Amino acid sequence: AQTVTQSQPEMSVQEAETVTLSCTYDTSESDYYLFWYKQPPSRQMILVIRQEAYKQQNATENRFSVNFQKAAKSFSLKISDSQLGDAAMYFCAYSPGTASKLTFGTGTRLQVTL
Amino acid sequence: EPEVTQTPSHQVTQMGQEVILRCVPISNHLYFYWYRQILGQKVEFLVSFYNNEISEKSEIFDDQFSVERPDGSNFTLKIRSTKLEDSAMYFCVSRYGNVLLVNTEAFFGQGTRLTVV
């Protein structure tokens, strides 16, 4: 069974600084998809970034980028120039196919301080 | 931008009552899902639905739960006899599911907060 592990229950970063959230996963599949979702206090699930496993290039979306290490089964999220609005729960998720279910990690609560 | 719409946003029900949570997925999507999130915990998969039938379900999705898409647009989750432990946020999700499509995003609805008292 696929599992997703987020080992950092809470992280804190100062405004304008950079923070990295960790995620590891376990799978026997060779092709799959990885996602980072942001969940603010409203509890809406907002897609931050996604990575297709067959792509070697790390995904980037503005201030958000990932470090995808396929051999190590690691998928970390880097947030640059952190803003107060980045404060939220962040969930890492895995999906073995374009229509398959998502398996989520337990989340990392990110605090952004002044 | 297309969106998944869930109603109601918040439902309070008495233990033992039946509830129906409703979702309108994105119109050209083919795969539909329900997930739940107990407060302070991770998001858990309940069931996936494709071609008018369940394609996969989790251990959580027991005989008290059912899903249907009666009119080709609304996608509903029914809980027949609610328990206190069913209190959670329930998310409806839709995906297009075409491997040729670059965008493999799972579109989440805004959630229905179910409170069982």
XYZ file of C-alpha atoms in Angstrom:
231
model
C 0.000 0.000 0.000
C 1.152 3.495 -0.723
C 2.003 5.665 2.245
C 2.899 9.323 2.554
C 4.907 10.596 5.514
C 5.283 14.171 6.670
C 7.652 14.146 9.611
C 7.282 17.804 10.570
C 4.000 18.440 12.404
C 4.805 22.148 12.708
C 7.227 24.572 11.106
C 7.818 28.251 11.582
C 9.383 30.797 9.238
C 9.926 34.519 9.362
C 8.323 36.688 6.756
C 10.456 36.987 3.611
C 12.538 33.949 4.565
C 12.612 30.536 2.939
C 11.243 27.327 4.417
C 11.268 23.719 3.263
C 8.582 21.193 4.125
C 9.490 17.532 3.902
C 7.549 14.630 2.452
C 8.497 11.040 1.758
C 6.367 8.354 0.183
C 6.425 4.670 -0.440
C 5.308 3.080 -3.690
C 6.210 0.268 -6.050
C 4.858 2.173 -9.049
C 7.228 3.717 -11.558
C 4.849 6.394 -12.770
C 2.767 8.501 -10.428
C 1.863 12.036 -9.424
C 2.723 14.053 -6.355
C 0.972 17.120 -5.016
C 1.208 19.733 -2.317
C -2.073 21.127 -1.036
C -2.544 24.146 1.204
C -5.385 24.193 3.710
C -6.024 27.582 5.343
C -8.328 27.951 8.372
C -11.327 27.940 6.018
C -10.415 24.263 5.411
C -10.598 24.679 1.656
C -8.054 22.457 -0.125
C -5.952 24.514 -2.523
C -3.523 22.918 -4.941
C -0.102 24.521 -4.581
C 2.031 22.497 -6.956
C 2.176 19.105 -8.664
C 4.912 16.899 -10.048
C 4.699 14.079 -12.545
C 7.172 11.330 -11.649
C 8.261 10.826 -15.251
C 9.506 14.411 -15.392
C 13.014 14.907 -14.118
C 12.657 18.671 -13.894
C 11.420 19.962 -10.562
C 8.094 21.804 -10.708
C 7.984 25.511 -9.916
C 5.041 27.843 -9.348
C 6.111 31.380 -8.537
C 7.491 31.305 -4.959
C 6.813 27.577 -4.583
C 9.152 24.894 -5.851
C 9.754 21.249 -5.164
C 12.804 19.071 -4.771
C 11.765 15.738 -6.236
C 14.181 12.904 -5.565
C 12.642 9.837 -7.194
C 15.224 7.320 -6.042
C 14.931 8.513 -2.471
C 11.134 8.828 -2.757
C 11.314 12.327 -1.411
C 9.199 15.319 -2.414
C 9.898 18.485 -0.451
C 8.246 21.872 -0.878
C 10.265 25.055 -0.748
C 8.499 28.342 -0.109
C 10.615 31.387 -0.891
C 9.968 34.935 0.314
C 7.375 33.657 2.788
C 4.300 35.787 3.290
C 1.790 35.957 6.130
C -0.804 34.478 3.796
C 1.269 31.323 3.464
C 0.367 30.335 7.022
C -1.724 27.175 6.736
C -1.648 23.390 6.916
C 0.252 21.854 4.039
C -0.511 18.337 2.888
C 1.609 16.207 0.626
C -0.365 13.763 -1.540
C 0.367 10.875 -3.888
C -1.660 9.421 -6.750
C -0.605 6.442 -8.898
C -2.570 7.598 -11.918
C -4.476 10.473 -13.431
C -7.753 9.106 -12.117
C -6.623 7.293 -9.004
C -7.351 8.230 -5.431
C -5.091 10.578 -3.528
C -3.237 9.393 -0.457
C -2.393 12.208 1.938
C 0.236 12.727 4.563
C -0.630 13.938 8.040
C 0.189 17.539 7.251
C 2.584 20.235 8.399
C 1.273 23.358 10.068
C 3.265 26.352 8.838
C 3.416 29.512 10.925
C 4.743 32.727 9.431
C 6.048 35.299 11.876
C 6.894 38.960 11.463
C -12.425 28.823 -13.709
C -14.448 25.629 -13.318
C -15.268 24.593 -9.794
C -16.811 21.819 -7.753
C -19.808 22.964 -5.733
C -20.912 21.312 -2.500
C -24.084 21.841 -0.517
C -24.755 22.438 2.253
C -21.633 24.079 3.612
C -22.540 23.033 7.141
C -25.012 20.422 8.339
C -25.928 19.585 11.895
C -27.786 16.340 12.442
C -28.841 14.130 15.306
C -27.197 10.783 15.814
C -29.074 8.066 13.957
C -30.459 10.401 11.307
C -29.805 10.073 7.597
C -27.881 12.794 5.800
C -27.254 13.444 2.138
C -24.316 15.536 1.061
C -24.514 16.955 -2.427
C -21.907 17.842 -4.992
C -21.934 19.223 -8.506
C -18.656 18.148 -10.144
C -17.066 19.866 -13.109
C -19.144 19.045 -16.156
C -16.638 17.230 -18.382
C -14.952 15.295 -15.606
C -15.280 11.535 -15.459
C -14.018 10.513 -12.030
C -15.589 11.525 -8.762
C -14.537 11.000 -5.175
C -15.508 11.623 -1.601
C -12.900 12.275 1.065
C -13.345 13.164 4.690
C -11.229 14.988 7.217
C -11.871 14.670 10.923
C -10.872 17.903 12.647
C -7.121 18.083 13.132
C -6.434 14.946 11.145
C -5.417 14.077 7.613
C -7.672 13.815 4.601
C -8.921 10.254 4.108
C -10.247 8.616 0.955
C -13.766 7.216 1.162
C -14.872 6.194 -2.331
C -14.275 6.715 -6.028
C -16.968 6.612 -8.693
C -16.636 6.148 -12.441
C -19.068 5.243 -15.183
C -21.955 5.202 -12.717
C -20.450 2.707 -10.359
C -18.058 2.543 -7.435
C -14.526 1.833 -8.637
C -12.838 1.735 -5.244
C -13.806 2.204 -1.614
C -11.950 2.352 1.651
C -12.560 0.454 4.879
C -14.336 3.528 6.208
C -16.979 3.266 3.484
C -19.140 0.594 5.088
C -22.796 -0.303 4.580
C -23.887 2.956 6.201
C -22.502 4.899 3.258
C -23.718 5.039 -0.312
C -23.085 7.200 -3.358
C -25.000 7.874 -6.503
C -25.193 10.205 -9.458
C -28.893 10.020 -10.228
C -29.264 12.723 -12.856
C -25.834 12.790 -14.452
C -24.826 15.987 -12.703
C -25.297 15.792 -8.941
C -23.063 13.385 -7.062
C -24.329 12.517 -3.598
C -23.000 10.851 -0.480
C -25.587 9.369 1.849
C -24.963 8.313 5.402
C -27.919 6.208 6.533
C -27.614 6.348 10.304
C -25.090 8.899 11.449
C -22.772 8.311 14.376
C -20.880 10.851 16.447
C -17.644 9.739 14.798
C -19.018 10.704 11.382
C -18.519 14.349 12.350
C -15.983 15.642 9.849
C -15.440 17.814 6.808
C -16.491 15.942 3.684
C -14.858 16.888 0.398
C -16.132 16.082 -3.048
C -13.435 15.839 -5.709
C -13.568 15.471 -9.457
C -10.851 14.668 -11.997
C -10.898 14.466 -15.749
C -8.872 11.247 -15.836
C -7.431 11.441 -19.334
C -3.794 10.376 -19.422
C -3.251 12.582 -22.453
C -4.346 15.632 -20.552
C -1.493 17.550 -19.021
C -3.622 18.805 -16.165
C -4.140 15.930 -13.769
C -5.425 18.159 -11.043
C -7.969 16.905 -8.561
C -10.512 19.669 -8.083
C -11.806 19.923 -4.529
C -15.138 21.348 -3.517
C -15.175 23.737 -0.594
C -16.378 20.958 1.719
C -19.416 20.197 3.834
C -18.875 20.321 7.555
C -21.005 17.615 9.131
C -21.667 17.806 12.845
C -23.440 14.881 14.487
C -24.885 15.638 17.921
